[in-house]
Coordinates of C-alpha atoms in Angstrom, one line a residue:
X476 CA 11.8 7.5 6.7
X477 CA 12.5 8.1 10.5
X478 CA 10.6 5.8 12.6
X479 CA 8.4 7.7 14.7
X480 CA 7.1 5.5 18.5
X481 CA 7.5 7.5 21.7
X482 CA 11.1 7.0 23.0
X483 CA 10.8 6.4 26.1
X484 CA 7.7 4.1 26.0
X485 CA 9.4 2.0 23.6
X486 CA 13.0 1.9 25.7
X487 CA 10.8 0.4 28.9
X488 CA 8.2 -2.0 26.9
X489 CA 10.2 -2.9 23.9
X490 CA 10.5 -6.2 25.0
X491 CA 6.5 -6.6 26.1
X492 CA 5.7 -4.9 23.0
X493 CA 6.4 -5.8 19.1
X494 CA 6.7 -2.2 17.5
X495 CA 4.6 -1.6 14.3
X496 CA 7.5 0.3 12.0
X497 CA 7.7 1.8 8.3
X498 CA 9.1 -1.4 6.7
X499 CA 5.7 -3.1 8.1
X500 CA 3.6 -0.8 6.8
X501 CA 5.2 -1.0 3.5
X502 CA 5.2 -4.4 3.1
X503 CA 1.7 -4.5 4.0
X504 CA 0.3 -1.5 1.7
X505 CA 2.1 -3.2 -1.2
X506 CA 1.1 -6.4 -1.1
X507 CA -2.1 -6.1 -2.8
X508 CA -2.3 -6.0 -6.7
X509 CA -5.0 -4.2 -6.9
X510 CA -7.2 -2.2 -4.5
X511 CA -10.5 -0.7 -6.1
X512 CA -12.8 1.7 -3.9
X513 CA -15.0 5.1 -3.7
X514 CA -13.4 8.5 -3.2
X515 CA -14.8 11.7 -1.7
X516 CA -12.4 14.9 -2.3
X517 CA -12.7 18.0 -0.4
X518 CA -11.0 20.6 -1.4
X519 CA -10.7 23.6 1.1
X520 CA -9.6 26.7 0.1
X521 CA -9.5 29.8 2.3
X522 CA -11.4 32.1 0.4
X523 CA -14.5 29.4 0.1
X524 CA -16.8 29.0 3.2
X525 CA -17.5 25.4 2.3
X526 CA -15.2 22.8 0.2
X527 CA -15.1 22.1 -3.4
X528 CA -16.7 18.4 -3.0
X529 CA -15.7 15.3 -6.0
X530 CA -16.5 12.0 -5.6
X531 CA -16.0 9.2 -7.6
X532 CA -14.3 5.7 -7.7
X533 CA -10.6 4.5 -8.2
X534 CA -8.9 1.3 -9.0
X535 CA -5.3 1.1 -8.4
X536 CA -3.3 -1.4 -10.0
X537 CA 0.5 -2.3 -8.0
X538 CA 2.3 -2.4 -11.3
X539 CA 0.1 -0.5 -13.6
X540 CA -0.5 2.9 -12.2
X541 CA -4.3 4.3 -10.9
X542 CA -7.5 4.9 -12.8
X543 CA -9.4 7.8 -10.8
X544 CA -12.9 8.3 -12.5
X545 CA -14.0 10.8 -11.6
X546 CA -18.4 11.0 -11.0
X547 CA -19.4 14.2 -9.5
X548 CA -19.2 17.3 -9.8
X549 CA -18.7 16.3 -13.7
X550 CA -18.0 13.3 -15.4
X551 CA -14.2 12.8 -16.1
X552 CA -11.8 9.5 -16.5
X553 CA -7.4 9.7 -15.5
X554 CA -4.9 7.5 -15.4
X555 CA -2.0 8.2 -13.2
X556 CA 1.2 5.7 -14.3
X557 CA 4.9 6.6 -14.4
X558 CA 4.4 8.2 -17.5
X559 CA 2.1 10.6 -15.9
X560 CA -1.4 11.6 -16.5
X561 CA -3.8 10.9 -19.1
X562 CA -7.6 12.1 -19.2
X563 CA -10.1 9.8 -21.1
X564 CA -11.0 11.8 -24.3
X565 CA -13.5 10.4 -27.7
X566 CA -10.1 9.9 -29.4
X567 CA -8.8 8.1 -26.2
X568 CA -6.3 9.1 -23.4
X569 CA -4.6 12.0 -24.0
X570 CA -1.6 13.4 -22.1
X571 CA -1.9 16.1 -20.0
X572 CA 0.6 18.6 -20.2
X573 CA 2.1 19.2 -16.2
X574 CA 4.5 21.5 -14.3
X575 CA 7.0 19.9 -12.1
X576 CA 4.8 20.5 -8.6
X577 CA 2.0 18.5 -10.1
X578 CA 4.5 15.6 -11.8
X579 CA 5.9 15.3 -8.3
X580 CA 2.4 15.5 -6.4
X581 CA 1.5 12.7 -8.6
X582 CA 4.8 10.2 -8.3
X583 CA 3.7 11.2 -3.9
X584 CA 0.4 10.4 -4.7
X585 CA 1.4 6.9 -6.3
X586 CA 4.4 6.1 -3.7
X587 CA 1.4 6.7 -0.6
X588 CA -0.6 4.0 -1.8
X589 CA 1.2 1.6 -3.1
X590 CA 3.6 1.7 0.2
X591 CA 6.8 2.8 -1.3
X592 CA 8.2 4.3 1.5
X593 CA 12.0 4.5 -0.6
X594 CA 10.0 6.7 -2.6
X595 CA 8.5 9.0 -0.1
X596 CA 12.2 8.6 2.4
X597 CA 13.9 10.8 -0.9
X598 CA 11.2 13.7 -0.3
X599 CA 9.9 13.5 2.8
X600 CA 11.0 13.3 6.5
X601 CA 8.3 10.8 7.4
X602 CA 6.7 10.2 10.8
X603 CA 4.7 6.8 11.6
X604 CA 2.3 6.3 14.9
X605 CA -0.3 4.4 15.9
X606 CA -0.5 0.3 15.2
X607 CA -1.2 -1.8 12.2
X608 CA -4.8 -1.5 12.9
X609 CA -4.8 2.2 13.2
X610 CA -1.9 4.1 11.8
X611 CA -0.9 7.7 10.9
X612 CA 2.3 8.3 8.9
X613 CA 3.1 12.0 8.6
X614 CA 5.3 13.6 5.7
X615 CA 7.6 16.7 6.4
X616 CA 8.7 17.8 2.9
X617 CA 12.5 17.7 2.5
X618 CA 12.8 19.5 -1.0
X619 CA 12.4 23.3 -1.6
X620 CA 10.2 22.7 -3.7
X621 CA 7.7 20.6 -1.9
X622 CA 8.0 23.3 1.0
X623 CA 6.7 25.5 -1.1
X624 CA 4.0 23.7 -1.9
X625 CA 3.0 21.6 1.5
X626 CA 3.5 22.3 4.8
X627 CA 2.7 18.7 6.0
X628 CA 0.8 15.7 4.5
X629 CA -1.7 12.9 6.9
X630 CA -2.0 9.6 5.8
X631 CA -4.5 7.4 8.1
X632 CA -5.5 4.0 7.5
X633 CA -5.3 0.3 8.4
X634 CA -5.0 -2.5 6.1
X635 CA -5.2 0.1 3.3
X636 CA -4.7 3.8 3.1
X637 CA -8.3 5.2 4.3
X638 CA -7.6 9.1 3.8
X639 CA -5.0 11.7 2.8
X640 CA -5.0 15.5 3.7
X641 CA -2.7 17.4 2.0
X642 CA -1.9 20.7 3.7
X643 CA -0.5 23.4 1.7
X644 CA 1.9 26.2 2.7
X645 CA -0.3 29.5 1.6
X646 CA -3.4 27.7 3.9
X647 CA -5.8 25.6 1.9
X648 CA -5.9 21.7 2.1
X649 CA -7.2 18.7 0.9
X650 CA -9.0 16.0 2.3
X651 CA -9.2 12.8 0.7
X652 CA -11.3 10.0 1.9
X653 CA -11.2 6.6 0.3
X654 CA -13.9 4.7 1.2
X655 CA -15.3 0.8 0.7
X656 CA -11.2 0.2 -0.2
X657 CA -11.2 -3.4 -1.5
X658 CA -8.0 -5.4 -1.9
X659 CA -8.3 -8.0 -5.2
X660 CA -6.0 -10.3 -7.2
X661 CA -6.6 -9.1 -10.8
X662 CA -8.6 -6.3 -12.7
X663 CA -11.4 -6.5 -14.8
X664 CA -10.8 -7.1 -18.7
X665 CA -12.0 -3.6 -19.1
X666 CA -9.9 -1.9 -16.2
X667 CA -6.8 -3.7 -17.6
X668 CA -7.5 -2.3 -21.3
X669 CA -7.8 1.1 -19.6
X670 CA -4.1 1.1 -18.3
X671 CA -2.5 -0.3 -21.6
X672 CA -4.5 1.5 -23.9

């Protein structure tokens, strides 16, 4: 990940000034085991005058993987883990089958909050501004085939990542917002059944 703080400002204060760099950040986006929260998903396509909306909750466990239930528009449970994704059926979760764009999208979408910048440095030229109150980390995709796909990727937050906006190559984007973000120690009896079921 390159470390991104202006050049020149840094050369003349860097001894006034403590720099807030990528290893910070990561350290501090992966210290929490889990972080539990509401989502709101805009989805903006070009040939749509206003965005597909989704909202929901998540609850992302460090060494488990994600659970993104889904509320609105319709009702609909996933796990994300590093086996990939499963939706909640009546028989239980079921795989879903995925290309390679959407099996990388989701390792990204796992490395970003959890903090694994190694993760992200192997794909992405990455870009970090802004202070450890305030931060925006930009991602320049490296691989062709994440070119092809995004043409940049935002990530904003603080003590936790606070929104994402994915920007694809052909023109439409994503905006995610995660909102009430809420670090905690442990999950819930039921949350933890949901990953290891």
């Amino acid at each position: 990940m390159a470390r991104i703080v202006s050049g020149l400002l840094l050369a003349t204060l860097a001894p006034l000034v403590h720099a807030f760099d990528l290893d910070e950040l990561s350290a501090r986006l992966s210290q929490p085991q889990v972080v539990r929260g509401d989502f709101v998903q805009e989805k903006h396509l070009r040939a749509l005058p206003q965005p597909l909306t989704s909202r929901g909750t998540f609850v992302l466990a460090k060494e488990l993987g994600l659970l993104w239930l889904l509320a609105s528009p319709l009702r609909q449970d996933y796990r994300i883990d590093a086996q990939g994704i499963a939706r909640r059926t009546k028989q239980g979760w079921q795989p879903i089958a995925q290309r390679s764009a959407t099996a990388q999208q989701n390792r990204l979408f796992l490395a970003v909050l959890k903090g694994d910048s190694s993760g992200l440095r192997e794909d992405f030229e990455l870009s970090l501004s802004g202070s450890a109150e305030a931060w925006q980390l930009e991602l320049t995709p490296r691989s062709m085939l994440l070119k092809q796909v995004f043409s940049r990727i935002l990530i904003d937050g603080g003590d936790l990542v606070q929104r994402i906006e994915l920007q694809e190559t052909q023109g439409d984007s994503t905006v995610l917002r995660l909102e009430n973000s809420r670090a905690d120690q442990s999950l819930s009896d039921v949350e933890r059944h949901d990953f290891q079921s």
